[in-house]
Amino acid sequence: AGTAALFKANITEAARTAYNALFPNRVAYKHAHSQQNPDKDWGKNTLQAVEFAFYILNEQYGTTVGTSTAKLRSISPSNTTVIASSVSNGAGGALLAAEQDTEGLIDAVVVAEPQVQPKATTGLIIRRGTATVPTIGKPLLDYFTYANIYQPCAALAVTNSAFAASLPAASMEARCTALGQKNLVAGTTTAERAADALDKMRAYGWEADTDILQLTHYRFAVPSIVMTYANAYGRFSVTDNLCGQSFANTDASGNVIAQPATQALLFGTGNGVPPSSGINIVYNDSVGGPKLDRLSVSPSTGLADMALDAALCMRSLVTGTDVVTGAALTGDALDKARRVQAGIAEAQANGNVGSRPTIIVAGRSDTLIPVNHGARAYFGKLNVNNSAANARYIEVTNANHFDAFLGSLPGYDAALVPLHFYFNQAMDLMWSHLNNGTALPGSQVVRTTPRGGSAGAAPAITAANVPAIATTPATGNAITFANNTLNVAD
């Protein structure tokens, strides 16, 4: 595409030629390799989208005066209701936009499963029932790099036959063995090590409700998000091969191959975060040469442990220490870690939406953005900052981050209900509040009933599976805040 390309790696032709000679058939991705840390601008971009929407509305429907063809700004925030609303990353962008809105562009916020990273949750306590959650409010790359180490081993501790084909058991066992070699898990058997890894995941903020989804989330999401966001936060170039990893097409044996001609359609078929449409994560430093990450052999262990060495490297960028020894990083490794940490800080939220009515919806089984780091932590931060008078938090049991998986991955249909059903309810409730003065519902846990049945063949969903958000929640379902403590009904 030449100069018409929407994204091209920001390197010289000489550097490109030199890199291609050493690492042929690699691919640069906009999110990972733009070297702009786009996450830091999501709030600003959302506000720009609102401003652009007003411009287009006025161009189409704005009034004119006399014979003039110039449109007045007759459609404005003063006479138009604006609800900032989205899910996941978009939900985080909506909350950041509300925090940054100084012009009164946004009237209210309704979001679901927000990928939002509150700053400094020190002093905030989250309790589920009578149990205090030990780890809360970590930034996205922090808890993702943690999961990237322990999740595939932890999954072996979960009885989960519906998802067993997601990864070969031998690969997960090798990860457990490798973690044992490095004294990162306790136990002498795979079962003992897996149990300890699962305990670590729960202690780091994952609810037990997420256990059954650990395997599929590692297979389809965690390594890709770690690689993408680490590169983005640190503003690394594709030629940096951060932690020895790159993007490329691979064959059935995991070896790098050239892109097929059909990938001219990638803009329409890919999701921007490989693995996607044939492009995978490659561990360049695998024993024997570059290999698909989940088939690679780590140099430090000699095991086909799904690139544990790369996972440990990525984790060190967040902690600033060697994960195995605990020693502080030095030299180039320390410089890279500081770049990543600075990028993380740029993307964090203040936890202050002012007096805007706000509804946050999240699924208790969200394994991608655990509620203790995302929705719960952010709502707690709003309360700490006295910005929650008009904010509500709705936590839905048996709901996760990926409604699309309910129809595509066997087991999700039987165990989970769609979260988006409650997002739509929240939108209706907010509309009624803004237009009719209807009181917002109280913060609450909505207790759903899974459909059950066999994996991949769950019975049709009914209203009994998904009860409505209550106007006034029962005492046993209420979510409250007092003494810097967010109390979530068990």
Coordinates of C-alpha atoms in Angstrom, one line a residue:
A1 CA 0.0 0.0 0.0
G2 CA 3.0 2.3 0.3
T3 CA 2.2 5.8 1.6
A4 CA -1.5 4.9 1.5
A5 CA -1.1 2.3 4.3
L6 CA -3.1 3.1 7.4
F7 CA -0.3 1.6 9.5
K8 CA 3.3 0.8 8.7
A9 CA 6.1 0.0 11.1
N10 CA 8.1 3.2 11.9
I11 CA 11.5 1.9 10.8
T12 CA 13.9 2.7 8.0
E13 CA 14.1 0.6 4.9
A14 CA 17.6 -0.4 5.9
A15 CA 16.4 -1.5 9.3
R16 CA 13.5 -3.4 7.7
T17 CA 15.8 -5.2 5.4
A18 CA 18.2 -6.1 8.2
Y19 CA 15.3 -7.4 10.4
N20 CA 13.7 -9.4 7.6
A21 CA 17.0 -11.1 6.9
L22 CA 17.1 -12.4 10.5
F23 CA 13.4 -12.8 11.2
P24 CA 11.6 -13.3 7.9
N25 CA 7.8 -13.3 7.5
R26 CA 7.1 -11.3 10.7
V27 CA 4.1 -9.0 11.0
A28 CA 3.7 -5.6 12.8
Y29 CA 0.4 -4.8 14.4
K30 CA -1.0 -1.3 14.9
H31 CA -2.0 -1.7 18.6
A32 CA 1.2 -3.5 19.6
H33 CA 3.7 -1.6 17.4
S34 CA 2.5 1.9 16.8
Q35 CA 4.8 3.2 19.5
Q36 CA 2.1 5.6 20.6
N37 CA 0.6 3.8 23.7
P38 CA -2.9 4.3 22.2
D39 CA -4.6 3.2 25.5
K40 CA -3.7 6.5 27.2
D41 CA -5.9 8.4 24.7
W42 CA -9.0 6.2 24.9
G43 CA -10.8 8.8 27.1
K44 CA -9.8 11.7 24.8
N45 CA -10.8 9.7 21.7
T46 CA -14.2 9.0 23.2
L47 CA -14.8 12.7 23.9
Q48 CA -13.6 13.4 20.3
A49 CA -16.2 10.9 19.1
V50 CA -18.9 12.8 20.9
E51 CA -17.8 16.1 19.5
F52 CA -17.7 14.5 16.0
A53 CA -21.2 13.1 16.5
F54 CA -22.5 16.6 17.3
Y55 CA -20.8 18.0 14.2
I56 CA -22.4 15.3 11.9
L57 CA -25.9 15.8 13.5
N58 CA -25.7 19.5 13.0
E59 CA -24.5 19.1 9.4
Q60 CA -27.5 16.8 8.7
Y61 CA -30.2 18.3 10.9
G62 CA -29.0 21.7 12.2
T63 CA -30.9 24.9 11.4
T64 CA -30.0 27.7 9.1
V65 CA -30.8 31.4 9.2
G66 CA -32.4 33.1 6.3
T67 CA -30.8 32.2 2.9
S68 CA -27.6 31.1 4.5
T69 CA -26.4 27.5 3.9
A70 CA -24.2 27.6 7.0
K71 CA -25.6 25.4 9.7
L72 CA -25.9 26.7 13.3
R73 CA -24.9 24.5 16.2
S74 CA -28.6 24.0 17.1
I75 CA -28.0 20.5 18.3
S76 CA -25.8 20.7 21.4
P77 CA -25.2 19.1 24.8
S78 CA -27.7 21.5 26.3
N79 CA -30.6 19.9 24.3
T80 CA -29.3 16.4 23.6
T81 CA -28.9 13.4 25.9
V82 CA -25.5 11.8 25.6
I83 CA -24.8 8.4 27.3
A84 CA -21.2 7.2 27.1
S85 CA -21.7 3.5 26.7
S86 CA -19.7 0.4 25.6
V87 CA -18.2 -2.8 26.8
S88 CA -14.7 -4.0 27.7
N89 CA -12.0 -1.6 26.4
G90 CA -14.8 0.6 25.1
A91 CA -16.3 0.7 28.6
G92 CA -13.0 1.8 30.0
G93 CA -12.8 4.5 27.4
A94 CA -16.3 5.7 28.3
L95 CA -15.4 5.9 32.0
L96 CA -12.1 7.7 31.2
A97 CA -14.1 10.1 29.0
A98 CA -16.5 10.9 31.8
E99 CA -13.5 11.6 34.1
Q100 CA -12.0 13.9 31.5
D101 CA -15.1 15.7 30.4
T102 CA -14.8 19.4 31.4
E103 CA -17.4 20.7 28.8
G104 CA -20.5 18.8 29.9
L105 CA -20.6 16.6 26.8
I106 CA -21.6 13.5 28.7
D107 CA -24.9 13.2 30.7
A108 CA -24.5 9.6 31.9
V109 CA -22.5 6.5 31.7
V110 CA -23.6 2.9 31.2
V111 CA -20.8 0.3 30.8
A112 CA -20.4 -3.5 31.0
E113 CA -17.3 -5.6 31.9
P114 CA -15.1 -2.5 31.9
Q115 CA -11.4 -2.8 31.2
V116 CA -10.6 0.0 33.5
Q117 CA -7.5 0.4 35.7
P118 CA -8.0 2.6 38.8
K119 CA -5.0 4.3 40.2
A120 CA -3.9 3.8 43.8
T121 CA -6.5 1.7 45.5
T122 CA -4.5 1.7 48.7
G123 CA -6.8 1.8 51.6
L124 CA -9.8 0.3 49.7
I125 CA -11.0 -3.0 51.0
I126 CA -13.3 -5.4 49.1
R127 CA -15.2 -8.1 50.9
R128 CA -17.3 -10.8 49.4
G129 CA -19.6 -11.9 52.1
T130 CA -17.3 -12.0 55.2
A131 CA -14.1 -12.8 53.3
T132 CA -11.7 -10.0 52.4
V133 CA -10.3 -10.2 48.9
P134 CA -6.5 -10.4 49.3
T135 CA -5.5 -8.7 46.0
I136 CA -7.4 -5.9 44.2
G137 CA -7.1 -3.1 41.8
K138 CA -4.0 -4.3 39.9
P139 CA -3.3 -2.8 36.4
L140 CA -4.3 -4.9 33.4
L141 CA -0.7 -6.0 32.5
D142 CA 0.0 -6.8 36.1
Y143 CA -2.7 -9.4 36.5
F144 CA -2.4 -10.6 32.9
T145 CA 1.3 -11.3 33.2
Y146 CA 0.6 -13.2 36.5
A147 CA -2.0 -15.3 34.7
N148 CA 0.3 -15.9 31.8
I149 CA 2.6 -17.8 34.2
Y150 CA 0.2 -19.8 36.3
Q151 CA -3.0 -20.1 34.4
P152 CA -2.2 -23.2 32.2
C153 CA -0.9 -25.1 35.2
A154 CA -3.8 -24.0 37.4
A155 CA -6.3 -25.2 34.8
L156 CA -5.3 -28.8 35.5
A157 CA -6.7 -28.5 39.0
V158 CA -10.2 -27.9 37.6
T159 CA -12.5 -30.7 36.6
N160 CA -13.5 -29.3 33.3
S161 CA -13.9 -32.0 30.7
A162 CA -15.9 -29.7 28.4
F163 CA -12.8 -27.6 27.7
A164 CA -10.2 -30.3 27.9
A165 CA -9.3 -30.1 24.2
S166 CA -8.3 -26.4 24.4
L167 CA -4.7 -27.3 25.2
P168 CA -2.9 -30.7 25.3
A169 CA -2.6 -32.0 28.8
A170 CA 1.1 -32.7 28.2
S171 CA 1.8 -29.0 27.6
M172 CA 0.0 -28.0 30.8
E173 CA 1.9 -30.6 32.7
A174 CA 5.2 -29.4 31.3
R175 CA 4.3 -25.9 32.5
C176 CA 3.6 -27.2 36.0
T177 CA 6.9 -29.1 36.0
A178 CA 8.8 -26.0 34.8
L179 CA 7.2 -23.9 37.5
G180 CA 8.2 -26.6 40.1
Q181 CA 11.8 -26.5 38.8
K182 CA 11.9 -22.8 39.5
N183 CA 10.2 -23.1 42.9
L184 CA 7.3 -20.9 41.7
V185 CA 4.8 -23.5 42.8
A186 CA 4.8 -26.0 45.7
G187 CA 4.4 -29.7 45.4
T188 CA 6.1 -32.7 43.9
T189 CA 3.3 -34.0 41.6
T190 CA 1.5 -32.3 38.8
A191 CA -1.7 -32.4 40.8
E192 CA -0.1 -30.7 43.8
R193 CA 1.5 -28.1 41.6
A194 CA -1.7 -27.4 39.8
A195 CA -3.6 -27.0 43.0
D196 CA -1.0 -24.5 44.3
A197 CA -1.1 -22.6 41.0
L198 CA -4.9 -22.3 41.2
D199 CA -4.6 -21.1 44.8
K200 CA -2.2 -18.4 43.7
M201 CA -4.6 -17.3 41.0
R202 CA -7.4 -17.0 43.5
A203 CA -5.2 -15.2 46.0
Y204 CA -4.3 -12.7 43.2
G205 CA -7.9 -11.7 42.6
W206 CA -9.7 -14.3 40.6
E207 CA -12.9 -15.5 42.1
A208 CA -13.5 -19.3 42.4
D209 CA -16.4 -18.7 40.0
T210 CA -13.8 -18.2 37.2
D211 CA -12.1 -21.6 37.8
I212 CA -13.7 -23.5 34.9
L213 CA -12.8 -20.8 32.4
Q214 CA -9.1 -20.6 33.2
L215 CA -8.1 -23.1 30.5
T216 CA -10.0 -21.5 27.5
H217 CA -8.9 -18.0 28.5
Y218 CA -5.3 -18.9 28.4
R219 CA -5.7 -20.7 25.1
F220 CA -7.6 -17.9 23.4
A221 CA -6.7 -14.6 25.1
V222 CA -4.0 -14.2 27.8
P223 CA -0.7 -14.6 25.9
S224 CA -1.9 -12.4 23.1
I225 CA -3.0 -9.6 25.4
V226 CA 0.2 -9.8 27.4
M227 CA 2.3 -9.5 24.2
T228 CA 0.2 -6.7 22.7
Y229 CA -0.1 -4.5 25.7
A230 CA 3.5 -4.9 26.9
N231 CA 4.7 -3.7 23.5
A232 CA 2.1 -0.9 23.4
Y233 CA 2.8 0.4 26.9
G234 CA 6.5 0.4 26.4
R235 CA 6.2 1.9 22.9
F236 CA 8.4 -0.9 21.5
S237 CA 9.1 -1.4 17.8
V238 CA 8.3 -4.6 16.0
T239 CA 12.1 -5.0 15.6
D240 CA 12.6 -5.1 19.3
N241 CA 11.2 -8.7 19.5
L242 CA 10.2 -7.9 23.1
C243 CA 11.0 -10.9 25.4
G244 CA 11.9 -12.9 22.3
Q245 CA 8.5 -12.9 20.7
S246 CA 7.0 -11.8 17.4
F247 CA 3.9 -12.2 15.2
A248 CA 3.9 -14.5 12.2
N249 CA 1.9 -17.2 10.3
T250 CA 2.8 -20.7 11.4
D251 CA 2.2 -24.2 9.9
A252 CA 0.8 -27.3 11.7
S253 CA 4.2 -27.9 13.3
G254 CA 4.5 -24.4 14.6
N255 CA 7.1 -23.2 12.2
V256 CA 7.1 -19.7 10.7
I257 CA 5.7 -19.5 7.1
A258 CA 4.9 -16.7 4.7
Q259 CA 1.6 -15.0 4.8
P260 CA -0.9 -16.5 2.3
A261 CA -2.4 -14.3 -0.4
T262 CA -5.8 -14.6 1.4
Q263 CA -4.6 -12.4 4.2
A264 CA -5.1 -9.4 2.0
L265 CA -8.5 -9.6 3.7
L266 CA -7.0 -9.4 7.2
F267 CA -8.4 -6.0 8.0
G268 CA -11.9 -7.4 7.7
T269 CA -11.2 -10.8 9.3
G270 CA -8.7 -10.1 12.0
N271 CA -9.4 -8.7 15.5
G272 CA -6.1 -6.7 15.8
V273 CA -4.7 -8.9 18.6
P274 CA -3.1 -12.1 17.3
P275 CA -3.6 -15.1 17.4
S276 CA -6.1 -14.0 14.7
S277 CA -6.9 -15.2 11.2
G278 CA -3.8 -17.3 10.9
I279 CA -1.3 -15.0 12.5
N280 CA 0.1 -16.3 15.8
I281 CA 2.6 -15.6 18.5
V282 CA 6.1 -17.0 17.8
Y283 CA 8.8 -17.5 20.4
N284 CA 11.9 -16.7 18.5
D285 CA 14.2 -18.1 21.2
S286 CA 12.7 -21.5 21.4
V287 CA 15.2 -24.4 21.5
G288 CA 15.7 -25.5 17.9
G289 CA 14.6 -22.2 16.4
P290 CA 11.4 -20.0 16.3
K291 CA 8.3 -21.8 17.0
L292 CA 4.6 -21.2 17.8
D293 CA 4.6 -20.1 21.4
R294 CA 2.4 -23.0 22.7
L295 CA 4.7 -25.6 21.0
S296 CA 8.0 -24.0 21.9
V297 CA 10.7 -25.3 24.3
S298 CA 12.1 -22.9 26.8
P299 CA 15.9 -22.7 27.0
S300 CA 16.0 -22.5 30.8
T301 CA 14.0 -25.6 31.3
G302 CA 14.4 -27.7 28.2
L303 CA 10.7 -28.4 28.4
A304 CA 7.9 -27.8 25.9
D305 CA 6.3 -25.6 28.5
M306 CA 4.6 -23.1 26.2
A307 CA 7.3 -20.4 26.3
L308 CA 7.5 -20.0 30.1
D309 CA 10.8 -18.1 29.7
A310 CA 9.0 -15.5 27.6
A311 CA 6.1 -15.3 30.2
L312 CA 8.6 -14.8 33.0
C313 CA 10.3 -12.0 31.0
M314 CA 7.0 -10.3 30.4
R315 CA 6.2 -10.5 34.1
S316 CA 9.5 -8.9 35.0
L317 CA 8.6 -5.8 32.9
V318 CA 5.7 -5.2 35.3
T319 CA 7.5 -6.0 38.6
G320 CA 11.0 -4.7 37.8
T321 CA 12.5 -7.8 39.3
D322 CA 13.6 -11.3 38.2
V323 CA 10.5 -13.4 38.9
V324 CA 12.5 -16.4 39.9
T325 CA 15.3 -14.9 42.1
G326 CA 13.6 -11.7 43.1
A327 CA 16.6 -9.7 42.2
A328 CA 16.1 -6.1 40.8
L329 CA 16.5 -5.7 37.1
T330 CA 19.5 -3.8 35.8
G331 CA 20.7 -2.4 32.5
D332 CA 18.6 -2.9 29.4
A333 CA 16.1 -5.0 31.2
L334 CA 15.5 -2.3 33.8
D335 CA 15.1 0.3 31.0
K336 CA 12.5 -1.8 29.3
A337 CA 10.6 -2.3 32.6
R338 CA 10.5 1.4 33.3
R339 CA 9.1 2.1 29.8
V340 CA 6.3 -0.4 30.4
Q341 CA 5.6 0.9 33.8
A342 CA 5.4 4.5 32.6
G343 CA 2.9 3.4 29.9
I344 CA 0.7 1.6 32.4
A345 CA 0.5 4.7 34.5
E346 CA -0.6 6.8 31.5
A347 CA -3.6 4.5 31.0
Q348 CA -4.9 4.4 34.5
A349 CA -8.1 6.0 35.8
N350 CA -8.6 8.6 38.6
G351 CA -11.9 7.1 39.8
N352 CA -14.0 10.3 39.6
V353 CA -16.9 10.7 37.2
G354 CA -18.4 13.7 39.1
S355 CA -22.1 13.6 39.8
R356 CA -23.0 11.9 36.5
P357 CA -25.4 9.0 36.8
T358 CA -23.4 5.8 36.1
I359 CA -24.2 2.1 35.9
I360 CA -21.4 -0.5 35.8
V361 CA -22.4 -4.0 34.9
A362 CA -20.0 -7.0 35.3
G363 CA -20.1 -10.7 35.4
R364 CA -18.8 -12.5 38.5
S365 CA -17.3 -15.2 36.3
D366 CA -15.3 -12.7 34.2
T367 CA -12.0 -14.4 33.9
L368 CA -10.4 -11.9 31.5
I369 CA -11.0 -8.8 33.6
P370 CA -11.6 -10.1 37.1
V371 CA -14.1 -8.0 39.0
N372 CA -11.6 -7.5 41.8
H373 CA -9.3 -5.6 39.5
G374 CA -11.8 -4.0 37.2
A375 CA -15.5 -3.3 38.0
R376 CA -15.4 -3.8 41.8
A377 CA -12.1 -1.9 42.2
Y378 CA -13.3 1.0 40.1
F379 CA -16.7 1.3 41.8
G380 CA -14.9 1.1 45.2
K381 CA -12.6 3.9 44.0
L382 CA -15.6 6.0 43.0
N383 CA -16.9 5.6 46.6
V384 CA -13.5 6.4 48.2
N385 CA -13.4 9.6 46.0
N386 CA -17.0 10.5 47.0
S387 CA -18.0 10.2 43.3
A388 CA -20.5 7.4 43.7
A389 CA -23.7 9.2 44.9
N390 CA -25.3 8.6 41.5
A391 CA -23.2 5.5 40.6
R392 CA -24.5 1.9 40.7
Y393 CA -22.8 -1.4 40.4
I394 CA -24.6 -4.5 39.1
E395 CA -22.7 -7.8 39.5
V396 CA -24.3 -10.8 37.6
T397 CA -23.5 -14.3 38.7
N398 CA -22.7 -17.0 36.1
A399 CA -21.8 -14.3 33.5
N400 CA -18.4 -13.8 31.9
H401 CA -16.6 -11.5 29.5
F402 CA -17.3 -13.4 26.2
D403 CA -20.9 -13.8 25.4
A404 CA -19.9 -14.9 21.9
F405 CA -18.4 -18.0 23.5
L406 CA -21.8 -19.1 24.8
G407 CA -22.6 -20.3 21.3
S408 CA -19.1 -21.3 20.0
L409 CA -17.3 -23.1 22.8
P410 CA -18.9 -26.2 24.3
G411 CA -19.5 -25.9 28.0
Y412 CA -20.0 -22.1 28.1
D413 CA -23.7 -22.6 27.1
A414 CA -24.5 -24.9 30.0
A415 CA -22.6 -23.0 32.6
L416 CA -23.2 -19.3 31.8
V417 CA -25.8 -16.7 30.9
P418 CA -25.4 -13.7 28.6
L419 CA -24.1 -10.6 30.4
H420 CA -25.2 -8.3 27.5
F421 CA -28.9 -8.9 28.5
Y422 CA -28.1 -6.9 31.7
F423 CA -26.2 -4.3 29.8
N424 CA -29.4 -3.6 27.8
Q425 CA -31.4 -3.5 30.9
A426 CA -29.0 -1.0 32.4
M427 CA -29.3 1.2 29.3
D428 CA -33.1 1.2 29.6
L429 CA -32.9 2.0 33.3
M430 CA -30.6 4.9 32.7
W431 CA -32.9 6.2 29.9
S432 CA -35.9 6.1 32.2
H433 CA -33.9 7.8 34.9
L434 CA -32.8 10.7 32.6
N435 CA -36.1 11.2 30.9
N436 CA -38.7 10.3 33.5
G437 CA -36.8 10.8 36.8
T438 CA -37.1 7.1 37.7
A439 CA -34.8 6.2 40.5
L440 CA -31.8 4.2 39.6
P441 CA -31.8 0.7 41.1
G442 CA -29.6 -0.1 44.1
S443 CA -26.2 -1.7 43.6
Q444 CA -26.7 -5.4 43.8
V445 CA -25.8 -9.0 42.9
V446 CA -28.2 -10.5 40.3
R447 CA -28.5 -14.2 40.9
T448 CA -28.9 -16.1 37.7
T449 CA -29.5 -19.8 37.0
P450 CA -27.3 -21.6 34.4
R451 CA -29.1 -23.5 31.7
G452 CA -27.4 -26.8 32.5
G453 CA -27.7 -29.7 30.2
S454 CA -24.8 -31.2 28.3
A455 CA -21.9 -29.1 26.9
G456 CA -22.8 -27.7 23.5
A457 CA -26.4 -28.7 23.9
A458 CA -27.8 -26.7 26.7
P459 CA -31.6 -26.2 26.8
A460 CA -33.1 -22.9 25.5
I461 CA -32.7 -20.0 27.9
T462 CA -35.8 -18.7 29.7
A463 CA -36.7 -15.7 31.8
A464 CA -36.2 -17.9 34.8
N465 CA -32.5 -18.1 34.0
V466 CA -32.0 -14.3 33.9
P467 CA -34.1 -12.5 36.5
A468 CA -34.3 -8.7 36.1
I469 CA -32.3 -6.1 37.9
A470 CA -34.3 -5.3 41.1
T471 CA -35.3 -1.7 41.8
T472 CA -34.6 -2.4 45.4
P473 CA -32.4 -5.4 46.0
A474 CA -33.1 -7.9 48.7
T475 CA -30.8 -7.5 51.8
G476 CA -28.9 -10.6 50.8
N477 CA -28.2 -9.2 47.4
A478 CA -27.2 -5.6 48.2
I479 CA -23.8 -4.2 47.5
T480 CA -22.9 -1.5 50.0
F481 CA -19.9 0.8 50.9
A482 CA -18.9 1.9 54.4
N483 CA -15.6 2.6 56.1
N484 CA -13.6 2.4 52.9
T485 CA -15.0 -1.1 52.4
L486 CA -17.0 -2.3 49.4
N487 CA -19.2 -5.1 50.7
V488 CA -20.4 -7.5 47.9
A489 CA -23.1 -10.0 48.8
D490 CA -21.7 -13.6 48.7

